[in-house]
Amino acid sequence: PDTILLLDGWKGVEKTLATKRVNVLKINADELRWLTGETELDAAAKTAMHQYMAPGAILAVTRGASSALLYSNTKTDASIQVTEFEITAVKALNPIGAGDTCSSVLLYALCAGNSAGDAFAFALAAASASCLNIRGAHFKAADAVNLYQSVKRL
């Protein structure tokens, strides 16, 4: 699309999501459960995809230092695909801002024309790299590139 609307939030966003104009919902697992009222993560993701996301949209779910999940559907098929990403563990100095780093790098990578999977993998690597810096949400590009090489899709 010419415009990509990324939403990184869960409180008070129901009206925005109900428009089905959000292309990317980036949210952590707990926030997704709270948003949908579902206790099981996969059920929460599927509820969010069906209730809020238009065909072709993606749902990027982070789980802290654990693996992350990318849910997507195509514009012609209502079925939902899920890809799990394993993130290399880092010795975190400061995790504050890692989620915001993930969102901003995800949007940047999508706008640059990367596939959703590649964009999310790089966003996760940048988020992990930001944890290596004592200043929140700052990272070295070289660290992000090195971590990107080790992100695994399961």
Short mmCIF file of C-alpha atoms in Angstrom, two decimals:
data_model
loop_
_atom_site.label_atom_id
_atom_site.label_comp_id
_atom_site.label_asym_id
_atom_site.label_seq_id
_atom_site.Cartn_x
_atom_site.Cartn_y
_atom_site.Cartn_z
CA PRO A 1 0.00 0.00 0.00
CA ASP A 2 0.97 3.64 -0.42
CA THR A 3 0.31 4.21 3.26
CA ILE A 4 1.03 1.83 6.12
CA LEU A 5 -0.82 2.37 9.38
CA LEU A 6 0.97 0.71 12.30
CA LEU A 7 -0.71 0.62 15.69
CA ASP A 8 1.39 -0.12 18.77
CA GLY A 9 -1.10 -0.06 21.60
CA TRP A 10 -4.03 -1.79 23.22
CA LYS A 11 -5.80 0.63 25.55
CA GLY A 12 -8.61 2.64 23.99
CA VAL A 13 -7.85 1.47 20.44
CA GLU A 14 -11.02 -0.53 19.73
CA LYS A 15 -12.62 2.17 17.56
CA THR A 16 -9.46 2.53 15.50
CA LEU A 17 -9.15 -1.23 15.09
CA ALA A 18 -12.85 -1.54 14.21
CA THR A 19 -12.19 0.50 11.05
CA LYS A 20 -10.09 -2.44 9.75
CA ARG A 21 -7.67 0.13 8.31
CA VAL A 22 -4.72 -0.83 10.51
CA ASN A 23 -2.16 -2.62 8.35
CA VAL A 24 0.11 -3.64 11.22
CA LEU A 25 -0.76 -4.27 14.84
CA LYS A 26 2.42 -4.63 16.90
CA ILE A 27 1.61 -5.67 20.43
CA ASN A 28 3.05 -7.85 23.17
CA ALA A 29 1.44 -11.13 24.16
CA ASP A 30 -0.09 -9.88 27.43
CA GLU A 31 -1.56 -6.80 25.74
CA LEU A 32 -3.08 -9.01 23.03
CA ARG A 33 -4.76 -11.20 25.64
CA TRP A 34 -6.13 -8.11 27.42
CA LEU A 35 -7.35 -6.60 24.15
CA THR A 36 -9.25 -9.71 23.06
CA GLY A 37 -10.25 -11.18 26.42
CA GLU A 38 -8.77 -14.53 25.36
CA THR A 39 -6.41 -16.35 27.72
CA GLU A 40 -4.68 -18.55 25.12
CA LEU A 41 -2.30 -16.62 22.88
CA ASP A 42 -3.12 -18.33 19.57
CA ALA A 43 -6.85 -17.87 20.16
CA ALA A 44 -6.26 -14.21 21.04
CA ALA A 45 -4.29 -13.68 17.83
CA LYS A 46 -6.93 -15.34 15.68
CA THR A 47 -9.67 -13.32 17.37
CA ALA A 48 -7.78 -10.10 16.74
CA MET A 49 -7.07 -11.02 13.11
CA HIS A 50 -10.72 -11.84 12.38
CA GLN A 51 -12.25 -9.03 14.41
CA TYR A 52 -9.88 -6.14 13.67
CA MET A 53 -7.52 -6.83 10.79
CA ALA A 54 -8.26 -6.41 7.09
CA PRO A 55 -7.05 -8.96 4.55
CA GLY A 56 -3.34 -8.45 3.96
CA ALA A 57 -2.74 -7.05 7.45
CA ILE A 58 -0.20 -8.42 9.90
CA LEU A 59 -0.17 -8.93 13.65
CA ALA A 60 3.32 -8.85 15.17
CA VAL A 61 3.38 -10.27 18.70
CA THR A 62 6.42 -9.91 20.92
CA ARG A 63 7.06 -11.91 24.06
CA GLY A 64 10.00 -10.18 25.70
CA ALA A 65 13.17 -12.26 25.46
CA SER A 66 11.14 -15.28 24.27
CA SER A 67 10.26 -16.05 20.69
CA ALA A 68 7.95 -13.74 18.75
CA LEU A 69 5.04 -14.50 16.44
CA LEU A 70 3.92 -13.00 13.15
CA TYR A 71 0.32 -13.62 12.09
CA SER A 72 -0.80 -12.75 8.58
CA ASN A 73 -3.48 -13.39 6.02
CA THR A 74 -3.59 -12.73 2.33
CA LYS A 75 -5.92 -10.38 0.52
CA THR A 76 -7.67 -13.31 -1.15
CA ASP A 77 -7.68 -15.93 1.61
CA ALA A 78 -9.14 -15.59 5.10
CA SER A 79 -6.85 -18.29 6.53
CA ILE A 80 -4.25 -17.11 9.00
CA GLN A 81 -0.59 -18.02 8.71
CA VAL A 82 1.73 -17.86 11.71
CA THR A 83 5.51 -17.74 11.77
CA GLU A 84 7.49 -18.05 14.98
CA PHE A 85 10.79 -16.22 15.31
CA GLU A 86 13.47 -17.36 17.72
CA ILE A 87 15.55 -14.47 19.01
CA THR A 88 19.16 -14.84 20.11
CA ALA A 89 19.51 -14.19 23.83
CA VAL A 90 21.50 -11.09 24.74
CA LYS A 91 22.88 -9.86 28.04
CA ALA A 92 20.49 -6.94 28.43
CA LEU A 93 21.74 -3.74 30.02
CA ASN A 94 18.45 -1.89 29.61
CA PRO A 95 15.31 -3.32 27.93
CA ILE A 96 13.38 -0.02 28.18
CA GLY A 97 12.38 1.09 24.71
CA ALA A 98 12.91 -2.29 23.04
CA GLY A 99 9.23 -2.57 22.11
CA ASP A 100 9.21 0.92 20.61
CA THR A 101 12.42 0.10 18.74
CA CYS A 102 10.75 -3.01 17.35
CA SER A 103 7.72 -1.02 16.17
CA SER A 104 9.69 1.77 14.55
CA VAL A 105 12.15 -0.54 12.77
CA LEU A 106 9.27 -2.78 11.63
CA LEU A 107 7.51 0.19 10.06
CA TYR A 108 10.72 1.47 8.49
CA ALA A 109 11.54 -1.95 7.01
CA LEU A 110 8.02 -2.39 5.62
CA CYS A 111 8.10 1.09 4.06
CA ALA A 112 11.46 0.18 2.51
CA GLY A 113 9.73 -2.70 0.70
CA ASN A 114 10.83 -5.66 2.79
CA SER A 115 8.52 -8.63 3.25
CA ALA A 116 6.64 -8.80 6.54
CA GLY A 117 8.80 -11.70 7.72
CA ASP A 118 12.10 -10.01 6.89
CA ALA A 119 10.92 -6.70 8.35
CA PHE A 120 9.85 -8.34 11.62
CA ALA A 121 13.08 -10.34 11.89
CA PHE A 122 15.13 -7.16 11.51
CA ALA A 123 12.86 -5.30 13.95
CA LEU A 124 13.38 -8.03 16.53
CA ALA A 125 17.14 -7.88 15.99
CA ALA A 126 17.13 -4.09 16.43
CA ALA A 127 15.03 -4.41 19.58
CA SER A 128 17.50 -6.93 21.00
CA ALA A 129 20.41 -4.68 20.00
CA SER A 130 18.77 -1.78 21.84
CA CYS A 131 18.91 -3.85 25.04
CA LEU A 132 22.71 -3.88 24.78
CA ASN A 133 22.87 -0.12 25.35
CA ILE A 134 22.36 1.49 28.75
CA ARG A 135 20.39 4.28 27.01
CA GLY A 136 16.92 3.00 26.19
CA ALA A 137 15.99 2.51 22.52
CA HIS A 138 19.50 3.25 21.23
CA PHE A 139 21.39 0.63 19.24
CA LYS A 140 24.32 0.19 16.93
CA ALA A 141 23.35 -0.79 13.40
CA ALA A 142 26.19 -3.34 13.33
CA ASP A 143 24.75 -5.05 16.42
CA ALA A 144 21.31 -5.22 14.81
CA VAL A 145 22.76 -6.67 11.59
CA ASN A 146 24.73 -9.30 13.53
CA LEU A 147 21.67 -10.28 15.56
CA TYR A 148 19.52 -10.37 12.40
CA GLN A 149 21.81 -13.07 11.01
CA SER A 150 20.93 -15.30 13.98
CA VAL A 151 17.14 -14.79 14.07
CA LYS A 152 15.53 -18.14 13.22
CA ARG A 153 12.13 -18.72 11.70
CA LEU A 154 10.58 -21.84 13.15
#
